[in-house]
Amino acid sequence: MTAHQWRGVIEEYRPLLDIPADTPAVTLGEGGTPLVHSDWLSGVTGGEVWLKVEGDNPTASFKDRGMTAAVSVAVHQGAQACVCASTGNTSASMAAYAAKAGITPIVLVPEGKIAAGKMAQAIMHGARVIMVRGNFDDCLKISRGLAEHYPVALVNSVNPDRLEGQKTASFEIVDRLGDAPDFHLLPVGNAGNISAYWLGYQQYADLGHATRRPVMRAYQAEGAAPLVTGEPFPNPETKATAIRIGNPASWKLAEAAAAESGGRFAALTDDQILSAQRELARRDGVFVEPASAAGVAGLLQDLEQGESYAGTTVAITVTGHGLKDTATALEGFGPVVDAVVDAEVEAAASAAGLS
Ligand code: F0G
């Protein structure tokens, strides 16, 4: 028997993607990520809770799904360089796919607000990294300006090709569960991901691959919660730097996803987000970055507020890997090692509480 090799989201789902039919795929084998059953959250809710673990993508975040599509189309159309604004994951992904395609990645990031792992990725893949004295929203404005006036392709999620690749995550969830979940929970920043998931769920239902569409519930950090308050945040602030965004580009699409699905947005404190991150790592063995835990923190908040998920199927996207930002993860832990001992079994046994 030959083991099936996952071919990346373009080749796995090409007929369902609205990109030029003959676009060669620039791929690193993205997608096909695990849907892990959360025994912890299923127990807490009395439902079936599944984690879509997007940190298992090639550059360790969900961004690779959309990036394979955007870079493939850009290269097919003759681009020699591509640009994006980023809180870190988009830039890491873009740099990798640009490297694979042999084009120049140009990255604009808010100064001092990018996790070290993400910065290392952009640098290692050969990106030109430009730090901006401003926030993500400023970086996006500049990226749009560069793409308008210079020969560089904009690959932020305002580029519709990004959503086409990204929506494959919904397809995978339905393919695995046999139908759409009752609820889908996820973090929101620039709002491309929620828009793409909704696109994918609708398409699958229209095609008859799913009998229903999930209720979309999306969570922001309270210091960067424009979709909750209905107003842009001029100075967004949160330890979950990936979603430190005050004026999401896909605002309207995200609102439509929430409204059409009967869902909503809610805000979380940084403490709620960081606590969910730790619990998820300890209880389910899934280490995600802070922003990625917002869906889990949101579920716990909903339960506290009297919401019931009993008897339902819930998918939660955990968007990026914990190794991207170990500094924030380890804050508040004090000394990171429990004990330092001489190289002896007895000393280790006693330090481990075994003797
Ligand atoms: N989770 C992580 C880990 C992210 O990096 C992002 C966005 C989100 C959630 C929110 O997704 O923007 O589609 O609503 N990161 C972007 C970036 C902004 O530049 O990497 P969204």
PDB file of C-alpha atoms in Angstrom, residues 153-323:
ATOM      1  CA  ALA A 153       2.166  42.205  -5.190  1.00  0.00           C
ATOM      2  CA  LEU A 154       0.160  42.840  -2.020  1.00  0.00           C
ATOM      3  CA  VAL A 155      -0.519  39.533  -0.257  1.00  0.00           C
ATOM      4  CA  ASN A 156      -2.383  40.642   2.846  1.00  0.00           C
ATOM      5  CA  SER A 157      -5.850  39.134   3.172  1.00  0.00           C
ATOM      6  CA  VAL A 158      -7.339  42.096   1.272  1.00  0.00           C
ATOM      7  CA  ASN A 159      -6.014  40.049  -1.654  1.00  0.00           C
ATOM      8  CA  PRO A 160      -8.973  37.721  -2.428  1.00  0.00           C
ATOM      9  CA  ASP A 161      -6.648  34.848  -3.371  1.00  0.00           C
ATOM     10  CA  ARG A 162      -5.700  34.614   0.312  1.00  0.00           C
ATOM     11  CA  LEU A 163      -9.291  33.837   1.306  1.00  0.00           C
ATOM     12  CA  GLU A 164      -9.555  31.214  -1.436  1.00  0.00           C
ATOM     13  CA  GLY A 165      -6.676  29.235   0.033  1.00  0.00           C
ATOM     14  CA  GLN A 166      -7.673  29.926   3.605  1.00  0.00           C
ATOM     15  CA  LYS A 167     -11.221  28.593   3.222  1.00  0.00           C
ATOM     16  CA  THR A 168      -9.842  25.052   2.787  1.00  0.00           C
ATOM     17  CA  ALA A 169      -9.692  24.806   6.591  1.00  0.00           C
ATOM     18  CA  SER A 170     -13.511  24.636   6.639  1.00  0.00           C
ATOM     19  CA  PHE A 171     -13.457  21.948   3.975  1.00  0.00           C
ATOM     20  CA  GLU A 172     -11.058  19.859   6.040  1.00  0.00           C
ATOM     21  CA  ILE A 173     -13.184  20.166   9.175  1.00  0.00           C
ATOM     22  CA  VAL A 174     -16.330  19.063   7.337  1.00  0.00           C
ATOM     23  CA  ASP A 175     -14.446  16.283   5.522  1.00  0.00           C
ATOM     24  CA  ARG A 176     -13.226  14.974   8.872  1.00  0.00           C
ATOM     25  CA  LEU A 177     -16.440  15.355  10.917  1.00  0.00           C
ATOM     26  CA  GLY A 178     -18.797  14.328   8.128  1.00  0.00           C
ATOM     27  CA  ASP A 179     -20.765  17.559   8.498  1.00  0.00           C
ATOM     28  CA  ALA A 180     -20.233  21.126   9.648  1.00  0.00           C
ATOM     29  CA  PRO A 181     -19.965  21.629  13.423  1.00  0.00           C
ATOM     30  CA  ASP A 182     -22.769  23.426  15.272  1.00  0.00           C
ATOM     31  CA  PHE A 183     -20.361  26.156  16.399  1.00  0.00           C
ATOM     32  CA  HIS A 184     -17.050  27.440  15.142  1.00  0.00           C
ATOM     33  CA  LEU A 185     -14.954  29.556  17.520  1.00  0.00           C
ATOM     34  CA  LEU A 186     -11.815  31.465  16.615  1.00  0.00           C
ATOM     35  CA  PRO A 187      -9.684  34.551  17.329  1.00  0.00           C
ATOM     36  CA  VAL A 188     -10.074  37.620  15.127  1.00  0.00           C
ATOM     37  CA  GLY A 189      -7.519  40.280  14.248  1.00  0.00           C
ATOM     38  CA  ASN A 190      -7.516  41.591  10.700  1.00  0.00           C
ATOM     39  CA  ALA A 191     -10.574  39.368  10.113  1.00  0.00           C
ATOM     40  CA  GLY A 192      -9.425  37.472   7.032  1.00  0.00           C
ATOM     41  CA  ASN A 193      -9.654  34.083   8.710  1.00  0.00           C
ATOM     42  CA  ILE A 194     -13.262  34.304   9.903  1.00  0.00           C
ATOM     43  CA  SER A 195     -14.263  35.614   6.478  1.00  0.00           C
ATOM     44  CA  ALA A 196     -12.554  32.705   4.763  1.00  0.00           C
ATOM     45  CA  TYR A 197     -14.008  30.069   7.085  1.00  0.00           C
ATOM     46  CA  TRP A 198     -17.498  31.412   6.445  1.00  0.00           C
ATOM     47  CA  LEU A 199     -16.864  31.388   2.697  1.00  0.00           C
ATOM     48  CA  GLY A 200     -15.757  27.752   2.898  1.00  0.00           C
ATOM     49  CA  TYR A 201     -18.644  26.599   5.069  1.00  0.00           C
ATOM     50  CA  GLN A 202     -21.164  28.260   2.781  1.00  0.00           C
ATOM     51  CA  GLN A 203     -19.593  26.771  -0.320  1.00  0.00           C
ATOM     52  CA  TYR A 204     -19.590  23.268   1.148  1.00  0.00           C
ATOM     53  CA  ALA A 205     -23.238  23.587   2.227  1.00  0.00           C
ATOM     54  CA  ASP A 206     -24.204  24.909  -1.224  1.00  0.00           C
ATOM     55  CA  LEU A 207     -22.456  21.921  -2.809  1.00  0.00           C
ATOM     56  CA  GLY A 208     -24.290  19.523  -0.507  1.00  0.00           C
ATOM     57  CA  HIS A 209     -21.119  18.401   1.325  1.00  0.00           C
ATOM     58  CA  ALA A 210     -22.590  19.713   4.592  1.00  0.00           C
ATOM     59  CA  THR A 211     -26.194  19.819   5.778  1.00  0.00           C
ATOM     60  CA  ARG A 212     -25.704  22.953   7.870  1.00  0.00           C
ATOM     61  CA  ARG A 213     -23.493  25.961   8.528  1.00  0.00           C
ATOM     62  CA  PRO A 214     -21.968  26.597  11.945  1.00  0.00           C
ATOM     63  CA  VAL A 215     -22.666  29.546  14.193  1.00  0.00           C
ATOM     64  CA  MET A 216     -19.493  31.666  14.023  1.00  0.00           C
ATOM     65  CA  ARG A 217     -18.285  33.074  17.347  1.00  0.00           C
ATOM     66  CA  ALA A 218     -15.182  35.200  17.266  1.00  0.00           C
ATOM     67  CA  TYR A 219     -13.032  36.661  20.006  1.00  0.00           C
ATOM     68  CA  GLN A 220     -10.781  39.682  20.318  1.00  0.00           C
ATOM     69  CA  ALA A 221      -8.532  41.007  23.071  1.00  0.00           C
ATOM     70  CA  GLU A 222     -10.306  43.763  24.987  1.00  0.00           C
ATOM     71  CA  GLY A 223      -7.484  46.228  24.199  1.00  0.00           C
ATOM     72  CA  ALA A 224      -8.006  45.602  20.472  1.00  0.00           C
ATOM     73  CA  ALA A 225     -11.697  44.843  20.076  1.00  0.00           C
ATOM     74  CA  PRO A 226     -13.096  47.029  17.289  1.00  0.00           C
ATOM     75  CA  LEU A 227     -15.552  44.373  16.119  1.00  0.00           C
ATOM     76  CA  VAL A 228     -17.000  44.202  19.614  1.00  0.00           C
ATOM     77  CA  THR A 229     -17.358  47.945  20.190  1.00  0.00           C
ATOM     78  CA  GLY A 230     -18.086  48.851  16.571  1.00  0.00           C
ATOM     79  CA  GLU A 231     -15.347  51.513  16.586  1.00  0.00           C
ATOM     80  CA  PRO A 232     -11.714  51.350  15.386  1.00  0.00           C
ATOM     81  CA  PHE A 233      -9.072  51.293  18.148  1.00  0.00           C
ATOM     82  CA  PRO A 234      -6.460  53.970  17.303  1.00  0.00           C
ATOM     83  CA  ASN A 235      -3.995  52.495  19.816  1.00  0.00           C
ATOM     84  CA  PRO A 236      -4.646  48.743  20.048  1.00  0.00           C
ATOM     85  CA  GLU A 237      -2.834  46.995  22.905  1.00  0.00           C
ATOM     86  CA  THR A 238      -2.646  43.352  23.987  1.00  0.00           C
ATOM     87  CA  LYS A 239      -0.048  40.763  24.940  1.00  0.00           C
ATOM     88  CA  ALA A 240      -1.554  38.625  22.190  1.00  0.00           C
ATOM     89  CA  THR A 241       0.484  40.620  19.659  1.00  0.00           C
ATOM     90  CA  ALA A 242      -0.798  38.589  16.698  1.00  0.00           C
ATOM     91  CA  ILE A 243      -4.237  40.184  17.104  1.00  0.00           C
ATOM     92  CA  ARG A 244      -3.059  43.653  18.139  1.00  0.00           C
ATOM     93  CA  ILE A 245      -5.108  45.300  15.370  1.00  0.00           C
ATOM     94  CA  GLY A 246      -7.379  48.326  15.668  1.00  0.00           C
ATOM     95  CA  ASN A 247      -9.034  48.560  12.272  1.00  0.00           C
ATOM     96  CA  PRO A 248      -9.464  45.174  10.560  1.00  0.00           C
ATOM     97  CA  ALA A 249      -9.356  45.194   6.761  1.00  0.00           C
ATOM     98  CA  SER A 250     -12.100  42.570   6.415  1.00  0.00           C
ATOM     99  CA  TRP A 251     -14.407  44.295   8.917  1.00  0.00           C
ATOM    100  CA  LYS A 252     -17.511  44.076   6.706  1.00  0.00           C
ATOM    101  CA  LEU A 253     -16.960  40.430   5.735  1.00  0.00           C
ATOM    102  CA  ALA A 254     -16.425  39.471   9.365  1.00  0.00           C
ATOM    103  CA  GLU A 255     -19.600  41.241  10.437  1.00  0.00           C
ATOM    104  CA  ALA A 256     -21.473  39.459   7.669  1.00  0.00           C
ATOM    105  CA  ALA A 257     -20.107  36.077   8.816  1.00  0.00           C
ATOM    106  CA  ALA A 258     -21.249  36.704  12.381  1.00  0.00           C
ATOM    107  CA  ALA A 259     -24.646  38.085  11.353  1.00  0.00           C
ATOM    108  CA  GLU A 260     -25.482  35.495   8.689  1.00  0.00           C
ATOM    109  CA  SER A 261     -24.455  32.593  10.929  1.00  0.00           C
ATOM    110  CA  GLY A 262     -26.292  33.859  13.996  1.00  0.00           C
ATOM    111  CA  GLY A 263     -22.947  34.380  15.720  1.00  0.00           C
ATOM    112  CA  ARG A 264     -21.219  37.259  17.466  1.00  0.00           C
ATOM    113  CA  PHE A 265     -18.005  38.872  18.672  1.00  0.00           C
ATOM    114  CA  ALA A 266     -16.835  39.064  22.261  1.00  0.00           C
ATOM    115  CA  ALA A 267     -13.822  40.519  24.076  1.00  0.00           C
ATOM    116  CA  LEU A 268     -11.402  38.811  26.465  1.00  0.00           C
ATOM    117  CA  THR A 269      -8.812  40.097  28.894  1.00  0.00           C
ATOM    118  CA  ASP A 270      -5.169  39.212  28.345  1.00  0.00           C
ATOM    119  CA  ASP A 271      -5.311  37.178  31.560  1.00  0.00           C
ATOM    120  CA  GLN A 272      -8.156  35.065  30.192  1.00  0.00           C
ATOM    121  CA  ILE A 273      -6.233  34.488  26.957  1.00  0.00           C
ATOM    122  CA  LEU A 274      -2.951  33.584  28.673  1.00  0.00           C
ATOM    123  CA  SER A 275      -4.684  31.319  31.164  1.00  0.00           C
ATOM    124  CA  ALA A 276      -6.464  29.445  28.356  1.00  0.00           C
ATOM    125  CA  GLN A 277      -3.100  29.104  26.596  1.00  0.00           C
ATOM    126  CA  ARG A 278      -1.548  27.457  29.670  1.00  0.00           C
ATOM    127  CA  GLU A 279      -4.543  25.204  30.352  1.00  0.00           C
ATOM    128  CA  LEU A 280      -4.635  24.005  26.759  1.00  0.00           C
ATOM    129  CA  ALA A 281      -0.946  23.115  26.882  1.00  0.00           C
ATOM    130  CA  ARG A 282      -1.246  21.282  30.222  1.00  0.00           C
ATOM    131  CA  ARG A 283      -4.554  19.522  29.693  1.00  0.00           C
ATOM    132  CA  ASP A 284      -4.672  18.735  25.980  1.00  0.00           C
ATOM    133  CA  GLY A 285      -0.985  18.717  25.025  1.00  0.00           C
ATOM    134  CA  VAL A 286      -1.500  21.480  22.488  1.00  0.00           C
ATOM    135  CA  PHE A 287       0.898  24.440  22.777  1.00  0.00           C
ATOM    136  CA  VAL A 288      -0.367  27.483  20.933  1.00  0.00           C
ATOM    137  CA  GLU A 289       0.681  31.116  20.883  1.00  0.00           C
ATOM    138  CA  PRO A 290      -1.314  33.568  23.027  1.00  0.00           C
ATOM    139  CA  ALA A 291      -3.646  34.913  20.314  1.00  0.00           C
ATOM    140  CA  SER A 292      -4.367  31.368  19.215  1.00  0.00           C
ATOM    141  CA  ALA A 293      -5.921  30.541  22.577  1.00  0.00           C
ATOM    142  CA  ALA A 294      -8.634  33.197  22.220  1.00  0.00           C
ATOM    143  CA  GLY A 295     -11.200  30.714  20.891  1.00  0.00           C
ATOM    144  CA  VAL A 296     -10.663  28.470  23.910  1.00  0.00           C
ATOM    145  CA  ALA A 297     -10.753  31.438  26.301  1.00  0.00           C
ATOM    146  CA  GLY A 298     -13.945  32.524  24.577  1.00  0.00           C
ATOM    147  CA  LEU A 299     -15.580  29.140  25.083  1.00  0.00           C
ATOM    148  CA  LEU A 300     -14.709  29.239  28.791  1.00  0.00           C
ATOM    149  CA  GLN A 301     -16.073  32.783  29.105  1.00  0.00           C
ATOM    150  CA  ASP A 302     -19.294  31.785  27.344  1.00  0.00           C
ATOM    151  CA  LEU A 303     -19.746  28.940  29.835  1.00  0.00           C
ATOM    152  CA  GLU A 304     -19.135  31.285  32.768  1.00  0.00           C
ATOM    153  CA  GLN A 305     -21.778  33.602  31.380  1.00  0.00           C
ATOM    154  CA  GLY A 306     -24.307  30.773  31.347  1.00  0.00           C
ATOM    155  CA  GLU A 307     -24.076  29.737  27.706  1.00  0.00           C
ATOM    156  CA  SER A 308     -24.510  26.011  27.024  1.00  0.00           C
ATOM    157  CA  TYR A 309     -22.654  23.939  24.457  1.00  0.00           C
ATOM    158  CA  ALA A 310     -24.051  20.645  25.814  1.00  0.00           C
ATOM    159  CA  GLY A 311     -24.804  18.084  23.133  1.00  0.00           C
ATOM    160  CA  THR A 312     -23.287  20.192  20.362  1.00  0.00           C
ATOM    161  CA  THR A 313     -20.245  19.826  18.129  1.00  0.00           C
ATOM    162  CA  VAL A 314     -17.770  22.676  18.431  1.00  0.00           C
ATOM    163  CA  ALA A 315     -14.705  23.384  16.286  1.00  0.00           C
ATOM    164  CA  ILE A 316     -12.128  25.785  17.659  1.00  0.00           C
ATOM    165  CA  THR A 317      -9.297  27.006  15.475  1.00  0.00           C
ATOM    166  CA  VAL A 318      -6.019  27.337  17.339  1.00  0.00           C
ATOM    167  CA  THR A 319      -4.206  29.472  14.831  1.00  0.00           C
ATOM    168  CA  GLY A 320      -0.468  29.303  15.509  1.00  0.00           C
ATOM    169  CA  HIS A 321       2.237  27.370  17.323  1.00  0.00           C
ATOM    170  CA  GLY A 322       3.363  28.204  20.849  1.00  0.00           C
ATOM    171  CA  LEU A 323       7.034  28.013  19.924  1.00  0.00           C
TER     172      LEU A 323
END
